[in-house]
PDB file of N, CA and C in Angstrom:
ATOM      1  N   UNK A   2       0.305  -1.159  -0.215  1.00 53.00           N
ATOM      2  CA  UNK A   2       0.141   0.136   0.184  1.00 53.00           C
ATOM      3  C   UNK A   2       0.852   1.445   0.495  1.00 53.00           C
ATOM      4  N   UNK A   3       0.915   1.987  -1.354  1.00 61.00           N
ATOM      5  CA  UNK A   3       1.317   2.936  -1.169  1.00 61.00           C
ATOM      6  C   UNK A   3       0.880   4.555  -0.197  1.00 61.00           C
ATOM      7  N   UNK A   4       1.151   5.154   0.174  1.00 56.00           N
ATOM      8  CA  UNK A   4       0.545   6.473   0.841  1.00 56.00           C
ATOM      9  C   UNK A   4       1.418   7.160   0.367  1.00 56.00           C
ATOM     10  N   UNK A   5       1.302   8.463   0.457  1.00 61.00           N
ATOM     11  CA  UNK A   5       1.542   9.737   0.707  1.00 61.00           C
ATOM     12  C   UNK A   5       1.409  11.115   2.286  1.00 61.00           C
ATOM     13  N   UNK A   6       1.417  11.330   2.772  1.00 59.00           N
ATOM     14  CA  UNK A   6       0.633  12.812   3.391  1.00 59.00           C
ATOM     15  C   UNK A   6       1.207  12.131   4.376  1.00 59.00           C
ATOM     16  N   UNK A   7       1.821  11.235   4.872  1.00 61.00           N
ATOM     17  CA  UNK A   7       1.814  10.986   6.401  1.00 61.00           C
ATOM     18  C   UNK A   7       0.320   9.868   6.680  1.00 61.00           C
ATOM     19  N   UNK A   8       0.586   9.661   5.646  1.00 64.00           N
ATOM     20  CA  UNK A   8      -1.279   8.719   6.313  1.00 64.00           C
ATOM     21  C   UNK A   8      -1.140   7.672   6.290  1.00 64.00           C
ATOM     22  N   UNK A   9      -1.729   6.647   7.293  1.00 66.00           N
ATOM     23  CA  UNK A   9      -1.520   5.215   7.119  1.00 66.00           C
ATOM     24  C   UNK A   9      -1.267   4.223   6.289  1.00 66.00           C
ATOM     25  N   UNK A  10      -0.576   3.348   6.056  1.00 65.00           N
ATOM     26  CA  UNK A  10      -0.654   2.454   4.881  1.00 65.00           C
ATOM     27  C   UNK A  10      -2.346   2.031   5.044  1.00 65.00           C
ATOM     28  N   UNK A  11      -2.363   2.373   3.454  1.00 66.00           N
ATOM     29  CA  UNK A  11      -3.593   1.596   2.772  1.00 66.00           C
ATOM     30  C   UNK A  11      -3.804   0.129   1.519  1.00 66.00           C
ATOM     31  N   UNK A  12      -4.122  -0.075   1.024  1.00 64.00           N
ATOM     32  CA  UNK A  12      -3.657  -1.064   0.103  1.00 64.00           C
ATOM     33  C   UNK A  12      -4.804  -1.098  -1.059  1.00 64.00           C
ATOM     34  N   UNK A  13      -4.436  -0.988  -1.571  1.00 66.00           N
ATOM     35  CA  UNK A  13      -4.540  -0.510  -3.251  1.00 66.00           C
ATOM     36  C   UNK A  13      -6.584  -0.716  -3.335  1.00 66.00           C
ATOM     37  N   UNK A  14      -6.877  -1.239  -2.396  1.00 65.00           N
ATOM     38  CA  UNK A  14      -8.036  -1.090  -1.971  1.00 65.00           C
ATOM     39  C   UNK A  14      -9.132  -0.196  -1.942  1.00 65.00           C
ATOM     40  N   UNK A  15      -8.524   0.664  -1.267  1.00 61.00           N
ATOM     41  CA  UNK A  15      -8.353   2.025   0.405  1.00 61.00           C
ATOM     42  C   UNK A  15      -8.399   0.900   1.416  1.00 61.00           C
ATOM     43  N   UNK A  16      -8.107  -0.625   1.320  1.00 64.00           N
ATOM     44  CA  UNK A  16      -8.188  -0.684   3.042  1.00 64.00           C
ATOM     45  C   UNK A  16      -7.627  -0.191   4.162  1.00 64.00           C
ATOM     46  N   UNK A  17      -7.923  -0.296   5.265  1.00 58.00           N
ATOM     47  CA  UNK A  17      -5.908  -0.125   6.175  1.00 58.00           C
ATOM     48  C   UNK A  17      -5.778  -0.866   6.513  1.00 58.00           C
ATOM     49  N   UNK A  18      -4.129  -1.330   5.522  1.00 58.00           N
ATOM     50  CA  UNK A  18      -3.496  -2.633   5.613  1.00 58.00           C
ATOM     51  C   UNK A  18      -3.173  -2.935   7.167  1.00 58.00           C
ATOM     52  N   UNK A  19      -3.843  -4.224   7.571  1.00 63.00           N
ATOM     53  CA  UNK A  19      -2.990  -4.136   8.503  1.00 63.00           C
ATOM     54  C   UNK A  19      -1.345  -5.321   8.125  1.00 63.00           C
ATOM     55  N   UNK A  20      -0.478  -5.188   9.159  1.00 62.00           N
ATOM     56  CA  UNK A  20      -0.027  -6.182   9.473  1.00 62.00           C
ATOM     57  C   UNK A  20       0.126  -6.806   9.977  1.00 62.00           C
ATOM     58  N   UNK A  21      -0.294  -8.278   9.527  1.00 61.00           N
ATOM     59  CA  UNK A  21      -0.229  -9.131  10.839  1.00 61.00           C
ATOM     60  C   UNK A  21      -0.846  -9.921   9.639  1.00 61.00           C
ATOM     61  N   UNK A  22       0.747 -10.750   8.567  1.00 58.00           N
ATOM     62  CA  UNK A  22       0.711 -11.980   7.752  1.00 58.00           C
ATOM     63  C   UNK A  22       1.178 -12.743   8.519  1.00 58.00           C
ATOM     64  N   UNK A  23      -0.335 -13.881   8.223  1.00 59.00           N
ATOM     65  CA  UNK A  23       0.342 -15.213   8.977  1.00 59.00           C
ATOM     66  C   UNK A  23       1.150 -16.228   7.646  1.00 59.00           C
ATOM     67  N   UNK A  24       1.972 -16.310   8.308  1.00 58.00           N
ATOM     68  CA  UNK A  24       3.093 -16.743   6.757  1.00 58.00           C
ATOM     69  C   UNK A  24       2.130 -18.222   5.997  1.00 58.00           C
ATOM     70  N   UNK A  25       0.798 -18.852   6.590  1.00 62.00           N
ATOM     71  CA  UNK A  25      -0.050 -19.840   6.261  1.00 62.00           C
ATOM     72  C   UNK A  25      -0.759 -19.539   5.748  1.00 62.00           C
ATOM     73  N   UNK A  26      -1.176 -19.050   5.280  1.00 60.00           N
ATOM     74  CA  UNK A  26      -2.337 -17.765   4.272  1.00 60.00           C
ATOM     75  C   UNK A  26      -2.861 -18.666   3.384  1.00 60.00           C
ATOM     76  N   UNK A  27      -2.742 -19.321   2.659  1.00 59.00           N
ATOM     77  CA  UNK A  27      -3.698 -18.633   1.843  1.00 59.00           C
ATOM     78  C   UNK A  27      -3.268 -17.382   0.297  1.00 59.00           C
ATOM     79  N   UNK A  28      -3.981 -17.027   1.550  1.00 59.00           N
ATOM     80  CA  UNK A  28      -4.490 -15.877   0.333  1.00 59.00           C
ATOM     81  C   UNK A  28      -3.056 -14.922   1.001  1.00 59.00           C
ATOM     82  N   UNK A  29      -2.026 -14.924   1.867  1.00 57.00           N
ATOM     83  CA  UNK A  29      -0.744 -14.596   1.266  1.00 57.00           C
ATOM     84  C   UNK A  29      -0.095 -14.505   1.050  1.00 57.00           C
ATOM     85  N   UNK A  30      -0.287 -15.777  -0.448  1.00 59.00           N
ATOM     86  CA  UNK A  30       1.000 -16.490  -1.821  1.00 59.00           C
ATOM     87  C   UNK A  30       0.216 -15.379  -2.493  1.00 59.00           C
ATOM     88  N   UNK A  31      -0.484 -14.187  -3.202  1.00 61.00           N
ATOM     89  CA  UNK A  31      -1.080 -13.393  -3.405  1.00 61.00           C
ATOM     90  C   UNK A  31      -0.566 -12.270  -3.023  1.00 61.00           C
ATOM     91  N   UNK A  32      -0.575 -12.280  -2.080  1.00 61.00           N
ATOM     92  CA  UNK A  32      -0.011 -10.549  -1.719  1.00 61.00           C
ATOM     93  C   UNK A  32       1.458 -10.549  -1.880  1.00 61.00           C
ATOM     94  N   UNK A  33       2.267 -11.956  -2.375  1.00 62.00           N
ATOM     95  CA  UNK A  33       3.971 -11.256  -2.058  1.00 62.00           C
ATOM     96  C   UNK A  33       4.109 -11.501  -3.126  1.00 62.00           C
ATOM     97  N   UNK A  34       3.734 -12.614  -4.114  1.00 62.00           N
ATOM     98  CA  UNK A  34       3.693 -12.360  -5.269  1.00 62.00           C
ATOM     99  C   UNK A  34       3.724 -10.438  -6.574  1.00 62.00           C
ATOM    100  N   UNK A  35       5.139 -10.628  -6.710  1.00 66.00           N
ATOM    101  CA  UNK A  35       5.367  -9.140  -7.027  1.00 66.00           C
ATOM    102  C   UNK A  35       3.940  -8.652  -8.461  1.00 66.00           C
ATOM    103  N   UNK A  36       3.919  -8.901  -9.010  1.00 65.00           N
ATOM    104  CA  UNK A  36       2.872  -7.488 -10.460  1.00 65.00           C
ATOM    105  C   UNK A  36       4.004  -7.723 -11.355  1.00 65.00           C
ATOM    106  N   UNK A  37       3.387  -7.840 -12.222  1.00 67.00           N
ATOM    107  CA  UNK A  37       4.374  -7.457 -13.605  1.00 67.00           C
ATOM    108  C   UNK A  37       4.819  -6.200 -13.828  1.00 67.00           C
ATOM    109  N   UNK A  38       5.781  -5.358 -13.495  1.00 68.00           N
ATOM    110  CA  UNK A  38       6.066  -4.117 -14.267  1.00 68.00           C
ATOM    111  C   UNK A  38       4.972  -3.604 -15.522  1.00 68.00           C
ATOM    112  N   UNK A  39       4.282  -2.420 -15.093  1.00 68.00           N
ATOM    113  CA  UNK A  39       4.549  -1.675 -15.925  1.00 68.00           C
ATOM    114  C   UNK A  39       3.673  -2.848 -17.550  1.00 68.00           C
ATOM    115  N   UNK A  40       4.267  -2.918 -18.639  1.00 68.00           N
ATOM    116  CA  UNK A  40       3.755  -3.590 -19.479  1.00 68.00           C
ATOM    117  C   UNK A  40       3.795  -4.917 -19.758  1.00 68.00           C
ATOM    118  N   UNK A  41       3.773  -5.706 -18.734  1.00 61.00           N
ATOM    119  CA  UNK A  41       4.343  -6.880 -18.928  1.00 61.00           C
ATOM    120  C   UNK A  41       5.824  -6.838 -19.469  1.00 61.00           C
ATOM    121  N   UNK A  42       6.476  -6.101 -19.073  1.00 57.00           N
ATOM    122  CA  UNK A  42       7.807  -6.641 -20.163  1.00 57.00           C
ATOM    123  C   UNK A  42       8.930  -7.531 -19.232  1.00 57.00           C
ATOM    124  N   UNK A  43       9.916  -8.449 -19.575  1.00 58.00           N
ATOM    125  CA  UNK A  43      11.417  -8.461 -18.323  1.00 58.00           C
ATOM    126  C   UNK A  43      11.718  -7.843 -17.385  1.00 58.00           C
TER     127      UNK A  43
END
């Protein structure tokens, strides 16, 4: 969640980013994966 102006971290969907990532969570994999850079180039 990138934010500016000293606001609390917020996920791309506008929810407050909660810093409690459990290692064994399935949804965690989707968060860890990096999004393709720009136009999907190498």
